[in-house]
């Protein structure tokens, strides 16, 4: 058994989502909360840091990949794109062509 990730305080919904995702990939895992287990209900669940543990240590690298791909998309820089006007290849972080000024997506 190995701890995969500690979520932020109140991150139970996120922990549940990732748990589902990892289990769908065939890796058994559980959400644990050490604080809760030691105080036996004295602390509301929402004030604890949920931890996601995988049951089989050998699943760790794959589970980590699943976790990472879940965590990253919101920050990932999009793919580069080709300017429809001049054909220049533009890096994903730019929304308009640096060469001719055309926007990546013309507003309808
Ligand atoms: Zn251009």
mmCIF file of C-alpha atoms and ligand atoms in Angstrom:
data_model
loop_
_atom_site.group_PDB
_atom_site.id
_atom_site.type_symbol
_atom_site.label_atom_id
_atom_site.label_comp_id
_atom_site.label_asym_id
_atom_site.label_seq_id
_atom_site.Cartn_x
_atom_site.Cartn_y
_atom_site.Cartn_z
ATOM 1 C CA UNK A 1 0.000 0.000 0.000
ATOM 2 C CA UNK A 2 1.364 3.358 -0.955
ATOM 3 C CA UNK A 3 0.168 6.928 -0.671
ATOM 4 C CA UNK A 4 -0.374 8.486 -4.059
ATOM 5 C CA UNK A 5 -1.529 11.988 -3.264
ATOM 6 C CA UNK A 6 -2.721 14.270 -0.473
ATOM 7 C CA UNK A 7 -5.539 16.568 -1.491
ATOM 8 C CA UNK A 8 -6.211 20.021 -0.162
ATOM 9 C CA UNK A 9 -8.398 20.497 2.839
ATOM 10 C CA UNK A 10 -11.997 19.712 1.891
ATOM 11 C CA UNK A 11 -10.864 18.025 -1.302
ATOM 12 C CA UNK A 12 -13.049 14.990 -0.790
ATOM 13 C CA UNK A 13 -14.950 15.444 -4.033
ATOM 14 C CA UNK A 14 -11.698 15.645 -6.002
ATOM 15 C CA UNK A 15 -10.337 12.627 -4.159
ATOM 16 C CA UNK A 16 -13.479 10.700 -5.077
ATOM 17 C CA UNK A 17 -13.137 11.647 -8.745
ATOM 18 C CA UNK A 18 -9.525 10.552 -8.961
ATOM 19 C CA UNK A 19 -10.301 7.359 -7.055
ATOM 20 C CA UNK A 20 -12.987 6.512 -9.637
ATOM 21 C CA UNK A 21 -10.597 7.287 -12.462
ATOM 22 C CA UNK A 22 -7.822 5.095 -11.095
ATOM 23 C CA UNK A 23 -10.192 2.249 -10.292
ATOM 24 C CA UNK A 24 -11.550 2.400 -13.837
ATOM 25 C CA UNK A 25 -7.969 1.794 -14.955
ATOM 26 C CA UNK A 26 -7.993 -1.407 -12.940
ATOM 27 C CA UNK A 27 -6.059 -0.258 -9.882
ATOM 28 C CA UNK A 28 -7.709 -0.668 -6.485
ATOM 29 C CA UNK A 29 -7.337 2.343 -4.212
ATOM 30 C CA UNK A 30 -8.825 3.860 -1.081
ATOM 31 C CA UNK A 31 -9.287 7.316 0.394
ATOM 32 C CA UNK A 32 -7.834 7.584 3.860
ATOM 33 C CA UNK A 33 -7.636 10.306 6.376
ATOM 34 C CA UNK A 34 -5.248 9.811 9.228
ATOM 35 C CA UNK A 35 -6.586 12.738 11.182
ATOM 36 C CA UNK A 36 -10.093 11.369 11.076
ATOM 37 C CA UNK A 37 -9.060 7.885 12.068
ATOM 38 C CA UNK A 38 -7.145 9.094 15.116
ATOM 39 C CA UNK A 39 -9.782 11.485 16.428
ATOM 40 C CA UNK A 40 -12.665 9.083 15.828
ATOM 41 C CA UNK A 41 -15.143 11.581 14.459
ATOM 42 C CA UNK A 42 -14.129 14.623 16.495
ATOM 43 C CA UNK A 43 -13.135 16.504 13.359
ATOM 44 C CA UNK A 44 -15.601 17.162 10.529
ATOM 45 C CA UNK A 45 -14.584 15.274 7.413
ATOM 46 C CA UNK A 46 -14.435 18.494 5.391
ATOM 47 C CA UNK A 47 -11.658 19.847 7.607
ATOM 48 C CA UNK A 48 -9.322 16.981 6.907
ATOM 49 C CA UNK A 49 -6.834 16.343 4.172
ATOM 50 C CA UNK A 50 -8.042 13.333 2.212
ATOM 51 C CA UNK A 51 -5.289 11.014 1.055
ATOM 52 C CA UNK A 52 -5.479 8.666 -1.858
ATOM 53 C CA UNK A 53 -3.696 5.348 -1.353
ATOM 54 C CA UNK A 54 -3.217 2.619 -3.878
ATOM 55 C CA UNK A 55 -3.368 -0.930 -2.599
ATOM 56 C CA UNK A 56 -0.697 -2.437 -4.840
ATOM 57 C CA UNK A 57 2.679 -0.738 -4.827
ATOM 58 C CA UNK A 58 3.413 -1.929 -8.358
ATOM 59 C CA UNK A 59 0.456 0.118 -9.606
ATOM 60 C CA UNK A 60 2.069 3.326 -8.386
ATOM 61 C CA UNK A 61 3.749 4.491 -11.646
ATOM 62 C CA UNK A 62 0.566 3.958 -13.670
ATOM 63 C CA UNK A 63 -1.668 5.461 -11.017
ATOM 64 C CA UNK A 64 0.640 8.471 -10.857
ATOM 65 C CA UNK A 65 0.279 8.946 -14.608
ATOM 66 C CA UNK A 66 -3.495 8.848 -14.312
ATOM 67 C CA UNK A 67 -3.329 11.368 -11.477
ATOM 68 C CA UNK A 68 -0.948 13.647 -13.353
ATOM 69 C CA UNK A 69 -3.048 13.633 -16.490
ATOM 70 C CA UNK A 70 -6.043 14.546 -14.343
ATOM 71 C CA UNK A 71 -4.183 17.368 -12.602
ATOM 72 C CA UNK A 72 -2.397 18.875 -15.587
ATOM 73 C CA UNK A 73 -4.981 19.589 -18.330
ATOM 74 C CA UNK A 74 -6.190 22.857 -16.829
ATOM 75 C CA UNK A 75 -2.664 24.276 -17.025
ATOM 76 C CA UNK A 76 -1.424 22.594 -20.147
ATOM 77 C CA UNK A 77 -0.359 24.842 -22.978
ATOM 78 C CA UNK A 78 -2.386 24.006 -26.031
ATOM 79 C CA UNK A 79 -0.835 22.633 -29.182
ATOM 80 C CA UNK A 80 0.710 24.916 -31.724
ATOM 81 C CA UNK A 81 -1.542 26.003 -34.574
ATOM 82 C CA UNK A 82 -1.169 27.180 -38.109
ATOM 83 C CA UNK A 83 -2.217 30.681 -39.065
ATOM 84 C CA UNK A 84 -5.103 30.431 -41.559
ATOM 85 C CA UNK A 85 -3.984 33.668 -43.179
ATOM 86 C CA UNK A 86 -0.240 33.337 -43.703
ATOM 87 C CA UNK A 87 0.465 29.720 -42.780
ATOM 88 C CA UNK A 88 2.912 30.552 -39.995
ATOM 89 C CA UNK A 89 3.138 27.994 -37.164
ATOM 90 C CA UNK A 90 2.215 29.682 -33.879
ATOM 91 C CA UNK A 91 2.989 28.429 -30.378
ATOM 92 C CA UNK A 92 -0.083 27.349 -28.420
ATOM 93 C CA UNK A 93 0.170 30.094 -25.798
ATOM 94 C CA UNK A 94 -0.454 32.796 -28.417
ATOM 95 C CA UNK A 95 -4.018 33.457 -29.517
ATOM 96 C CA UNK A 96 -3.126 35.521 -32.544
ATOM 97 C CA UNK A 97 -0.501 35.318 -35.275
ATOM 98 C CA UNK A 98 2.682 37.197 -34.393
ATOM 99 C CA UNK A 99 3.441 37.647 -38.054
ATOM 100 C CA UNK A 100 0.221 39.006 -39.570
ATOM 101 C CA UNK A 101 -1.883 39.614 -36.473
ATOM 102 C CA UNK A 102 -4.750 37.331 -37.392
ATOM 103 C CA UNK A 103 -6.606 35.797 -34.422
ATOM 104 C CA UNK A 104 -6.479 32.023 -34.016
ATOM 105 C CA UNK A 105 -10.250 31.811 -33.852
ATOM 106 C CA UNK A 106 -12.262 34.441 -35.652
ATOM 107 C CA UNK A 107 -15.202 35.537 -33.553
ATOM 108 C CA UNK A 108 -18.440 34.728 -35.336
HETATM 109 ZN ZN1 LIG B 1 -0.418 34.924 -39.874
#
